[in-house]
Short mmCIF file of C-alpha atoms and ligand atoms in Angstrom, two decimals:
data_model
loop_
_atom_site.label_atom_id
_atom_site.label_comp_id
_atom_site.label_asym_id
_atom_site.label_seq_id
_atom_site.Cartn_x
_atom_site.Cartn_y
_atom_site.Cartn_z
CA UNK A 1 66.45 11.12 -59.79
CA UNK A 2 69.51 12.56 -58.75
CA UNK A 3 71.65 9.12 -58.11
CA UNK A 4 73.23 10.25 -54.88
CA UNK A 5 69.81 10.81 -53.10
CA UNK A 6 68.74 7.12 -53.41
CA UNK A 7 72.74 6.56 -52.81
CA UNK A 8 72.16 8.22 -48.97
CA UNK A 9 68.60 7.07 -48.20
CA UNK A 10 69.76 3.66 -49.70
CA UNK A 11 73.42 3.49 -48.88
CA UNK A 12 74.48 5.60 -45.48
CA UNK A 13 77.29 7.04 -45.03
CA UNK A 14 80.87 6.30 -46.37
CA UNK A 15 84.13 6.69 -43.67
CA UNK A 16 87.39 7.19 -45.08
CA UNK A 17 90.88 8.36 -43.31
CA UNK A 18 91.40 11.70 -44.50
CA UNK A 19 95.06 13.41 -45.11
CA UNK A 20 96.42 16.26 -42.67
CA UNK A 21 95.12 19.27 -45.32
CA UNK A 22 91.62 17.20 -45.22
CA UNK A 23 91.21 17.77 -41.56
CA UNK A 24 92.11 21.42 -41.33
CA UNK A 25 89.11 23.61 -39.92
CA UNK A 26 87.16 20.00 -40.11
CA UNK A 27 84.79 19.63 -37.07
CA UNK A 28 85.70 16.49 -35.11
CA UNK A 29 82.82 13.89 -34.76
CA UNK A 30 81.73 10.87 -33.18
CA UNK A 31 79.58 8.28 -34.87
CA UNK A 32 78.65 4.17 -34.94
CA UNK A 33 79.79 2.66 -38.54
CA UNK A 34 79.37 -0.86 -40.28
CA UNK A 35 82.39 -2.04 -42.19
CA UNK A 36 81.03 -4.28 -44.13
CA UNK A 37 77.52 -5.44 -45.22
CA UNK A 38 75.84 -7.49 -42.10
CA UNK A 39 78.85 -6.69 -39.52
CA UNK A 40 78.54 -5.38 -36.40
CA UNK A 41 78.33 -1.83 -35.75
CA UNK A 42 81.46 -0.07 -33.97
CA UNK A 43 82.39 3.49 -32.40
CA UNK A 44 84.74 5.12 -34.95
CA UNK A 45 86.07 8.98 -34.76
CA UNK A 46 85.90 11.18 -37.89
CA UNK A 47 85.30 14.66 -39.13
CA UNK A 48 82.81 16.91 -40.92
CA UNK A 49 83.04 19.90 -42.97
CA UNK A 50 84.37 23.10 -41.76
CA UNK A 51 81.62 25.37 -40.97
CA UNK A 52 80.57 27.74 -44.15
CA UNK A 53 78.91 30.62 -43.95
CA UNK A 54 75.13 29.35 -44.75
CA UNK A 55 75.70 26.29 -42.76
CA UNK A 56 75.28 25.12 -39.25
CA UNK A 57 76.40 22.54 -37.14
CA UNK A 58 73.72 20.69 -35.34
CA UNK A 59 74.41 18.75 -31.93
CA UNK A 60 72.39 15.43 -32.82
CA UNK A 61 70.05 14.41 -29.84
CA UNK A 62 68.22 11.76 -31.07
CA UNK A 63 68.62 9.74 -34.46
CA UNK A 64 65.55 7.19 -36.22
CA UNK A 65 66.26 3.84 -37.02
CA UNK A 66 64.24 3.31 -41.14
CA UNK A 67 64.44 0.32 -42.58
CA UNK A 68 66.21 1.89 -45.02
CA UNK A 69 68.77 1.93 -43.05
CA UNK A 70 68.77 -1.81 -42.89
CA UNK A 71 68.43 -2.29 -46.53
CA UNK A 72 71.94 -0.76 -46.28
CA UNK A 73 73.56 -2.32 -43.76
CA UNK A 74 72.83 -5.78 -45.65
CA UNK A 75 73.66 -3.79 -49.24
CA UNK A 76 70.13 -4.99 -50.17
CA UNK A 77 70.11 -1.67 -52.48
CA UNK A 78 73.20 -2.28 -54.21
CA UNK A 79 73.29 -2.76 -58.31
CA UNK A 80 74.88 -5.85 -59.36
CA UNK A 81 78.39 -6.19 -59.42
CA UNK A 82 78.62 -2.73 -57.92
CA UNK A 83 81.45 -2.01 -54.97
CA UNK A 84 79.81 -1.71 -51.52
CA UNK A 85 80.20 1.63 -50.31
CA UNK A 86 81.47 0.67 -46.74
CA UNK A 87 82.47 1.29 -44.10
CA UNK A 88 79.36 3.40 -43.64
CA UNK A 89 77.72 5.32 -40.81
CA UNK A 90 73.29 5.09 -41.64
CA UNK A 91 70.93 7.28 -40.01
CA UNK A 92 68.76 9.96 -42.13
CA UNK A 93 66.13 11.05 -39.26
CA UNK A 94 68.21 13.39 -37.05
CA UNK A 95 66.52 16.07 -34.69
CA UNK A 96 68.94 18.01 -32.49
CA UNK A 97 70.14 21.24 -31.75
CA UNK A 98 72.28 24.52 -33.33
CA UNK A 99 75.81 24.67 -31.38
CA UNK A 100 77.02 26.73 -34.08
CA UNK A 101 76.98 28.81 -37.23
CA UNK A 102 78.34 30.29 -39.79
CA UNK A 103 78.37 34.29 -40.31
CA UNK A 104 75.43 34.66 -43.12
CA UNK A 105 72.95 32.14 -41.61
CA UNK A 106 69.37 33.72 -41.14
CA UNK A 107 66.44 30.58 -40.64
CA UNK A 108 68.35 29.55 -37.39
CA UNK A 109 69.96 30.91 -33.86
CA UNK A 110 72.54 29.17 -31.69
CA UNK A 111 69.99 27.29 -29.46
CA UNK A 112 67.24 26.11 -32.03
CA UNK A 113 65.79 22.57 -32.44
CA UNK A 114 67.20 21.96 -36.03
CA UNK A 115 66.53 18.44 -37.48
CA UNK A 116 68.07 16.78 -40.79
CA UNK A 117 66.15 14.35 -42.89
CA UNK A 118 67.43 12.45 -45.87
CA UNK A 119 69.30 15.04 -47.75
CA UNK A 120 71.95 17.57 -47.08
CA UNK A 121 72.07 19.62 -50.28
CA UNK A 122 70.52 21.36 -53.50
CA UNK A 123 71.50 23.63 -55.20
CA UNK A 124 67.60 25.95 -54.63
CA UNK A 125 68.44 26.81 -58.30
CA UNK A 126 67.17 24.08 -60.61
CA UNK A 127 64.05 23.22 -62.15
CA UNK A 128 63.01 20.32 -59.73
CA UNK A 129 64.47 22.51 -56.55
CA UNK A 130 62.44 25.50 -58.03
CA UNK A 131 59.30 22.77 -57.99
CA UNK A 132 59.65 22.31 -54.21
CA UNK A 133 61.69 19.10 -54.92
CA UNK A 134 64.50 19.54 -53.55
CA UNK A 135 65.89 15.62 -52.79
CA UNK A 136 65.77 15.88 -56.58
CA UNK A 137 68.34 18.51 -57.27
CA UNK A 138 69.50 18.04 -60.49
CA UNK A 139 72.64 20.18 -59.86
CA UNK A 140 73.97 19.32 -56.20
CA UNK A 141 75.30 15.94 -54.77
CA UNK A 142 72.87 16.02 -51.47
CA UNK A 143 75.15 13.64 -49.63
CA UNK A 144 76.65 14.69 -46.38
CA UNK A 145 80.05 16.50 -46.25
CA UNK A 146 80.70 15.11 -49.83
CA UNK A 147 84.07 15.58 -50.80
CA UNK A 148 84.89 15.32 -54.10
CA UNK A 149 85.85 11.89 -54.59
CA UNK A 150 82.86 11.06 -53.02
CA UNK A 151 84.64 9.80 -50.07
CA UNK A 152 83.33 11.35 -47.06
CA UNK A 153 79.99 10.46 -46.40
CA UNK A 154 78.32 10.17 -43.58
CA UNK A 155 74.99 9.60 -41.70
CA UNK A 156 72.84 10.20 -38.33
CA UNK A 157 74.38 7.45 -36.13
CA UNK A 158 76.61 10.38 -35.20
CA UNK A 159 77.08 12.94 -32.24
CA UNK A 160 76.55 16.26 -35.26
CA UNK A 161 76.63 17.25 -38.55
CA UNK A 162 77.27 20.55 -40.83
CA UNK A 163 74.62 21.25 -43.28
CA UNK A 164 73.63 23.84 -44.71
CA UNK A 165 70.87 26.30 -43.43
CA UNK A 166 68.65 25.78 -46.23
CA UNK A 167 68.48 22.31 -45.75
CA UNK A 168 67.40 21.86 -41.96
CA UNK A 169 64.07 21.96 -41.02
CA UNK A 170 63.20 24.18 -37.84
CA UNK A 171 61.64 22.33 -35.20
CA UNK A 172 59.38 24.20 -33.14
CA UNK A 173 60.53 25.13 -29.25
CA UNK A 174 58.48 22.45 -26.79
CA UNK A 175 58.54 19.32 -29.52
CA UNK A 176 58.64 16.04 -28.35
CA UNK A 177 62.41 16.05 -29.16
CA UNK A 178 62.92 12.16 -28.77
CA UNK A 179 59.99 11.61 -31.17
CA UNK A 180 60.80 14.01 -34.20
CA UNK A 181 63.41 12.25 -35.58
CA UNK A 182 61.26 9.78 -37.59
CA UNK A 183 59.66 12.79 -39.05
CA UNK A 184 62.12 13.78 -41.02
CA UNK A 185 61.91 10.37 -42.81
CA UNK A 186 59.31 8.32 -41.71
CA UNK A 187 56.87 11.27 -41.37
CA UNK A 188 57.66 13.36 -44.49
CA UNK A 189 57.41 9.89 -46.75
CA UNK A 190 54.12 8.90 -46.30
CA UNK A 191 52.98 12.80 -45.76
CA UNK A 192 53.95 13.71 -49.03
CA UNK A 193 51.76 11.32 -50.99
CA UNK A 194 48.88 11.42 -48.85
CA UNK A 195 48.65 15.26 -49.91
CA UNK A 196 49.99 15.04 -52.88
CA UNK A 197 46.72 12.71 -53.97
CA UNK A 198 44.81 15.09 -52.20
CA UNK A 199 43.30 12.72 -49.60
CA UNK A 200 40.04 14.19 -47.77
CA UNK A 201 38.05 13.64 -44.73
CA UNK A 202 35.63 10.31 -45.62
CA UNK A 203 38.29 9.08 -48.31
CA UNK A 204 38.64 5.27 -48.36
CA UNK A 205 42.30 4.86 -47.95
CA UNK A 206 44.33 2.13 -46.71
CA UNK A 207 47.83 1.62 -45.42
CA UNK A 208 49.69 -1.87 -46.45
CA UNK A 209 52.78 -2.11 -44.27
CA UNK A 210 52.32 -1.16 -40.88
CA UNK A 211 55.84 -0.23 -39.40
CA UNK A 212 57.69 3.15 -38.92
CA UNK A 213 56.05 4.47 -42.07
CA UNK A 214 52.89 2.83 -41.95
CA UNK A 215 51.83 3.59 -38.50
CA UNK A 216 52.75 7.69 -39.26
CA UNK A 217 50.11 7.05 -42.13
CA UNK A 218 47.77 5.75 -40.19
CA UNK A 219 47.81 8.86 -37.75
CA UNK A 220 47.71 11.11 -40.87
CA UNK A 221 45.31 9.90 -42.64
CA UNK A 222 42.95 9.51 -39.09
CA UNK A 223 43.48 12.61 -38.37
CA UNK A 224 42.06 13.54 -41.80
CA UNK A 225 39.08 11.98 -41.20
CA UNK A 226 39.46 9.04 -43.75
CA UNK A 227 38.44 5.83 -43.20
CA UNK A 228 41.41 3.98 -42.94
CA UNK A 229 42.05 -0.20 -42.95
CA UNK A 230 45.42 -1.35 -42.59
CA UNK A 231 46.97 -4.81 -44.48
CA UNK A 232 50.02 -6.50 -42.64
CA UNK A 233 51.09 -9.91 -41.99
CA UNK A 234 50.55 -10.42 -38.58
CA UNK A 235 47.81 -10.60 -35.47
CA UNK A 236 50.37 -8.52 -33.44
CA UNK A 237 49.86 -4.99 -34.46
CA UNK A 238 45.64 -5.41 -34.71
CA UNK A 239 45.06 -3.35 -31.65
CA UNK A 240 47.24 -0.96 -32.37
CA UNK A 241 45.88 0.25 -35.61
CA UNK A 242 42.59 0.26 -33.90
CA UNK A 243 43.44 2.66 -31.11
CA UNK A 244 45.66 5.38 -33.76
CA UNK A 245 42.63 5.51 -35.73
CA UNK A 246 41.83 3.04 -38.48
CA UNK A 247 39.09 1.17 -39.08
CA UNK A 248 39.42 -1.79 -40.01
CA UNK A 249 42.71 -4.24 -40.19
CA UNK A 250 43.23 -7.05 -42.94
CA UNK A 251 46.08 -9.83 -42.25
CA UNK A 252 46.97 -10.43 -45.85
CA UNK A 253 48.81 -14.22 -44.23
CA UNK A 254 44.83 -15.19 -44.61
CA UNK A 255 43.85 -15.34 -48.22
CA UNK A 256 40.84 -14.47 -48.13
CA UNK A 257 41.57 -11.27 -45.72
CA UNK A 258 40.56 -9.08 -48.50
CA UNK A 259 37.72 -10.59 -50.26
CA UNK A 260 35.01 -8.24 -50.72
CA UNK A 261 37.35 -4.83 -50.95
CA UNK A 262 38.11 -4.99 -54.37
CA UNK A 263 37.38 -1.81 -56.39
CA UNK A 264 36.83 0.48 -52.82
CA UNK A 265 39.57 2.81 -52.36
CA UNK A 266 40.35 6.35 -52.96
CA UNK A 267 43.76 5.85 -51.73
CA UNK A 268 46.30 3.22 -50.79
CA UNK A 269 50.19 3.99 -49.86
CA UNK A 270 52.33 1.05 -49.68
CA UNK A 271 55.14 1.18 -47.29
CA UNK A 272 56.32 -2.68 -47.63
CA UNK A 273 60.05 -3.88 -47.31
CA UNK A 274 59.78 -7.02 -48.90
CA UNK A 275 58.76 -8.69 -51.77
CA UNK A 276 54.65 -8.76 -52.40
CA UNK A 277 52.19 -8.48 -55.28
CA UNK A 278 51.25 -5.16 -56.61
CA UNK A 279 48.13 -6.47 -57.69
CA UNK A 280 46.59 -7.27 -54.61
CA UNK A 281 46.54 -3.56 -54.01
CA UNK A 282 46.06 -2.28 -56.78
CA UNK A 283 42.98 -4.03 -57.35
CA UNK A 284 41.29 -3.07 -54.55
CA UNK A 285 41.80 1.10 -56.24
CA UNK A 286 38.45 2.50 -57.34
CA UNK A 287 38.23 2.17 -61.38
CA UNK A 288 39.46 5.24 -62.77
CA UNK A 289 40.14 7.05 -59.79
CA UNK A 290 41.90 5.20 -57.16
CA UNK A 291 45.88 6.24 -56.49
CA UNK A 292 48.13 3.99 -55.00
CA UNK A 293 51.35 5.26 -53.76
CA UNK A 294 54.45 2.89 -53.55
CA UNK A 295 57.08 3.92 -51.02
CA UNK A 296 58.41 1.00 -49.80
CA UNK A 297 61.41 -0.07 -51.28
CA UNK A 298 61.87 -4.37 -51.77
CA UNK A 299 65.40 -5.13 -52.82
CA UNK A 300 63.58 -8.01 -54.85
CA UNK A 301 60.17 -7.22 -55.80
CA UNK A 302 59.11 -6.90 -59.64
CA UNK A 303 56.64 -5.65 -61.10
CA UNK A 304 54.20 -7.65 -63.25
CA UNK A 305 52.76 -5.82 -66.18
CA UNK A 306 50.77 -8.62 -67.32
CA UNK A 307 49.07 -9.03 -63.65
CA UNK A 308 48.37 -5.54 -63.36
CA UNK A 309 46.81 -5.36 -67.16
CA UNK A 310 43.78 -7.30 -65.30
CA UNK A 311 43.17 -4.21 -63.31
CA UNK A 312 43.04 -1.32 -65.48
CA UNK A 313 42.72 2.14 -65.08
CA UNK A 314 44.27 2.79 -61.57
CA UNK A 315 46.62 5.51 -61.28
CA UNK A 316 50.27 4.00 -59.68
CA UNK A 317 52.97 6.34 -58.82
CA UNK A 318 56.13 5.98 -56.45
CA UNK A 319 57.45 8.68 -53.75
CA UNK A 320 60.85 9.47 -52.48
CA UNK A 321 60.95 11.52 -49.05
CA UNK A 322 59.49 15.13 -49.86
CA UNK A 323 60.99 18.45 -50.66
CA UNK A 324 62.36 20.76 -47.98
CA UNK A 325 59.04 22.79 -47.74
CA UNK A 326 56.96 19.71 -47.36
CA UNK A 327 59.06 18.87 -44.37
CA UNK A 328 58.48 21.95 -42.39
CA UNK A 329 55.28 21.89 -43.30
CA UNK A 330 54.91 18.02 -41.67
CA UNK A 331 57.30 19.10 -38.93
CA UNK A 332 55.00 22.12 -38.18
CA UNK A 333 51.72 20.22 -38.67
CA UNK A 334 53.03 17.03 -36.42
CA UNK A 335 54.10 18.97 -33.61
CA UNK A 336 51.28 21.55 -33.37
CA UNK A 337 48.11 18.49 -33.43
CA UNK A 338 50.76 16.26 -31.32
CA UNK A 339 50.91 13.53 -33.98
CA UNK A 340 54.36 11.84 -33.14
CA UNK A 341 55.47 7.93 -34.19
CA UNK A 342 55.53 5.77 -31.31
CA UNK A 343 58.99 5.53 -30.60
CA UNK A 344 61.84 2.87 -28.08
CA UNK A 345 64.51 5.02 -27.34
CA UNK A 346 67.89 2.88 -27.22
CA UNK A 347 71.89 3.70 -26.22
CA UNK A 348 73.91 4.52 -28.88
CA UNK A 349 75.66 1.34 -28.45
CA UNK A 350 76.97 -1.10 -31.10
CA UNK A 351 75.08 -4.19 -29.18
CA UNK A 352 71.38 -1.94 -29.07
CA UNK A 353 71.93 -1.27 -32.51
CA UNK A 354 72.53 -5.29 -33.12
CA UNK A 355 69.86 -6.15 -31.07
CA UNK A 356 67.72 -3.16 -32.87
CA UNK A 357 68.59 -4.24 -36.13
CA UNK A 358 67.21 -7.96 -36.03
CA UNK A 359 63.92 -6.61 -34.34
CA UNK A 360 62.88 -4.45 -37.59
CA UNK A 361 64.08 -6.98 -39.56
CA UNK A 362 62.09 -9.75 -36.91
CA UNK A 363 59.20 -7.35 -37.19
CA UNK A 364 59.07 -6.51 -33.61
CA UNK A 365 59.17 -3.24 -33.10
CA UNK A 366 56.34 -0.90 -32.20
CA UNK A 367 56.88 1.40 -34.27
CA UNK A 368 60.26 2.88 -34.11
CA UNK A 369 63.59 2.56 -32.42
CA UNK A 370 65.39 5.63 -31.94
CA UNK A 371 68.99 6.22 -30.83
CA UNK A 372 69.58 8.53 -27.90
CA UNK A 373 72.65 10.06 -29.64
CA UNK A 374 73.92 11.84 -25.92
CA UNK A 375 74.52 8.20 -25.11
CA UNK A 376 77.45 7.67 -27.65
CA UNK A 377 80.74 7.36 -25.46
P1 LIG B 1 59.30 -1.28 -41.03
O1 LIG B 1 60.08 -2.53 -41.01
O2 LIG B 1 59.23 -0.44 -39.80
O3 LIG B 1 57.79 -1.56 -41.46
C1 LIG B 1 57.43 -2.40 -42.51
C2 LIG B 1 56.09 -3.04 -42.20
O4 LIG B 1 55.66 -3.78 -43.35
C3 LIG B 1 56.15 -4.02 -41.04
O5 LIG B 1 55.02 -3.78 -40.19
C4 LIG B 1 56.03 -5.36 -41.72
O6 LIG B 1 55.36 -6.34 -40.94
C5 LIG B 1 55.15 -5.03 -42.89
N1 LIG B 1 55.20 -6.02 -43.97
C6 LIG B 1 56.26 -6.76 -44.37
N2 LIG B 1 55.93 -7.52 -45.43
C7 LIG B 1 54.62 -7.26 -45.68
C8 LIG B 1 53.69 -7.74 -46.64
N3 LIG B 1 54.05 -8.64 -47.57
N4 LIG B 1 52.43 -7.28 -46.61
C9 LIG B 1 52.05 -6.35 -45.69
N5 LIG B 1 52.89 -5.86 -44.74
C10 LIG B 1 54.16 -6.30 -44.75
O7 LIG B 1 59.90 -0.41 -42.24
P2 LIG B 1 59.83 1.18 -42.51
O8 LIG B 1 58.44 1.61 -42.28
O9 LIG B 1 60.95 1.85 -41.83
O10 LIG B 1 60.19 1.24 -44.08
C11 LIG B 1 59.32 0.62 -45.01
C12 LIG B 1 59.91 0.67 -46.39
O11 LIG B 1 59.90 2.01 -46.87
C13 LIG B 1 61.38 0.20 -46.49
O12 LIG B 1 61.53 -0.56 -47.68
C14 LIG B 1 62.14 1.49 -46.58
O13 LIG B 1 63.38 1.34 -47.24
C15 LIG B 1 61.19 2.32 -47.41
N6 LIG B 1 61.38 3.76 -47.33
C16 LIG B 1 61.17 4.48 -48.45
C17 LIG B 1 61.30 5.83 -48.45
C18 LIG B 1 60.99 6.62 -49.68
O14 LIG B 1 61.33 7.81 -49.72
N7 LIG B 1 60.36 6.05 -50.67
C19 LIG B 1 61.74 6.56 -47.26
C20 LIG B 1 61.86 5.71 -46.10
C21 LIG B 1 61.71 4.35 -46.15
P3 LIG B 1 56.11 -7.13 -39.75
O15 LIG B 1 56.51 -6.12 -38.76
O16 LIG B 1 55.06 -8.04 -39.24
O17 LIG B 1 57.26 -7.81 -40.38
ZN1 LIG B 2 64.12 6.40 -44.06
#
């Protein structure tokens, strides 16, 4: 994968002071940066990239808090011995509008609901872009605004952004504007591998994790028509994945939770943060046809060969985001059968973003925080 994809799901965005010649034609901006892994989260001013000809610049309405975004802000990502890349501004689920564009853009009018996901960039040339995978250009740094010391880079937690046409997804006039955001991340990730393994009405699936990503999953795969249990680790969230749709819901804090599942599913996606035990899903897979996706991304899990050597013959696979068709084709989908995360909008203010912060991390959120970007002062 190309390294600076994982580097701006993973990492945010990198602030730097930029020289007189730097600024010229640059658009000035407004966003809420960490300067150091674990800090507190202040206002700072910067710029973005002068406006190209196949790019627009999009006023940002409403940005998702991920948890990827808090993997960052602690540097949970980070290889060892590596230099943090801070100060950063996070923030990869923007939805907003176009204020303005350049002369040869054609997807987009000054007006639209535009939203940005993940990645800014590809190059729509190479052999994974030409696949439809786009956040793994092998040619193009997908970062925001990159300069070329890799400098300038910069996320959602921001009043707008410059990216280029082909790389914003249209969001249809009437959407619940303060509830796309988490489609461009939370939405496209666990879309993607649900039809990517081709997951049909009356499909046993299930849906470990049951958060930002998980819950989108949930509505997904419900709306589907598959039979859908969801494993977390607490009584909290029980009623809730009753009412969007599933089935049945394990707590996986009581051993023997999942007794009697093994060798059942069609289809599990794993959206867990933290560290857990491959195995326990990947037993329950149907020999020789079950697929378990793993999207979640554990700073400290590993993976034990030797554990999952007892379970044989399930098909594994990871997923990163989607490509930019895919997330139209979510976008399109979500908004046209109303399937929207449950979202808490907050101010763009460094103490909600604190507070915001801990309750992810506390596991108290239900489903989604979500800045209100017109609140940034
Ligand atoms: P959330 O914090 O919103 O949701 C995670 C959920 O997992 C919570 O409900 C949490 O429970 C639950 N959980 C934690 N530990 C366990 C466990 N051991 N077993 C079962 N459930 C558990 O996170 P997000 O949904 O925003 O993100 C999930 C992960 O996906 C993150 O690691 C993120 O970085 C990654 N991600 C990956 C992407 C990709 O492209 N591959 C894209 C976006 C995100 P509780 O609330 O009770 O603590
Ligand atoms: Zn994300």
């Amino acid at each position: 994968m190309n390294k600076n994809i994982m580097t701006l799901l993973l990492a945010g965005a990198m602030l730097s002071s930029l020289s007189a010649a730097e600024t010229e034609n640059r658009i000035p901006a407004r966003g809420l940066a960490l300067d150091k892994p674990g800090s507190d989260f202040r206002i700072v001013d910067f710029t973005r990239d002068a406006l190209g000809p196949k790019d627009i610049l999009i006023e940002i309405d409403y940005s998702g808090i991920c948890h990827s975004d808090i993997h960052s802000a602690l540097n949970e990502h980070a290889a060892p011995g590596s230099k943090p890349l801070f100060p950063i501004i996070p923030g990869h689920e923007m939805a907003g509008h176009v204020v303005r564009m350049g002369s040869e853009v054609k997807k987009f009018a000054v007006g639209d609901l535009a939203g940005v996901g993940c990645f800014v960039d590809s190059c729509g040339e190479c052999r994974e872009c030409k696949r439809g995978l786009e956040q793994f250009c092998l040619v193009r740094d997908p970062v925001p605004n990159l300069l070329k010391d890799g400098r300038n880079f910069r996320g959602g937690y921001s009043n707008r952004i410059v990216v280029p046409e082909r790389n914003a997804i249209k969001i249809p006039a009437g959407a619940e504007l303060s509830r796309v955001a988490p489609l461009l991340c939370a939405g496209i990730t666990v879309w993607s591998p649900i039809h990517f393994s081709k997951v049909k009405k009356g499909d046993t699936v299930g849906v470990a994790g049951f958060g930002g990503l998980g819950h989108m999953a949930v509505k997904y795969l419900a709306d589907l028509g598959a039979k859908v249990t969801v494993f977390d680790i607490t009584e909290e969230k029980r009623d809730d994945a009753l009412r969007m749709g599933a089935e049945r819901y394990v707590n996986m804090k009581q051993p023997e939770a999942a007794g009697g599942l093994a060798d059942s599913f069609d289809f599990i996606i794993s959206t867990i943060p933290s560290d857990y035990r491959l195995t326990d899903y990947a037993k329950l897979l149907k020999y020789g046809a079950g697929e378990l996706a793993v999207v979640g991304l554990p700073p400290t899990a590993s993976v034990k060969i030797l554990e999952l050597l007892a379970v044989p013959h399930r098909k594994i696979y990871t997923s990163v985001v989607g490509g930019i068709g895919e997330h139209q084709e979510c976008m399109d989908y979500s908004v046209a059968h109303g399937i929207y995360p449950e979202v808490k909008i907050i101010p763009a203010t460094p103490e909600a973003l604190k507070e915001a912060y801990q309750n992810v991390i506390d596991g108290k959120v239900k489903f989604r925080y979500v800045i209100d970007m017109k609140t940034l002062k």
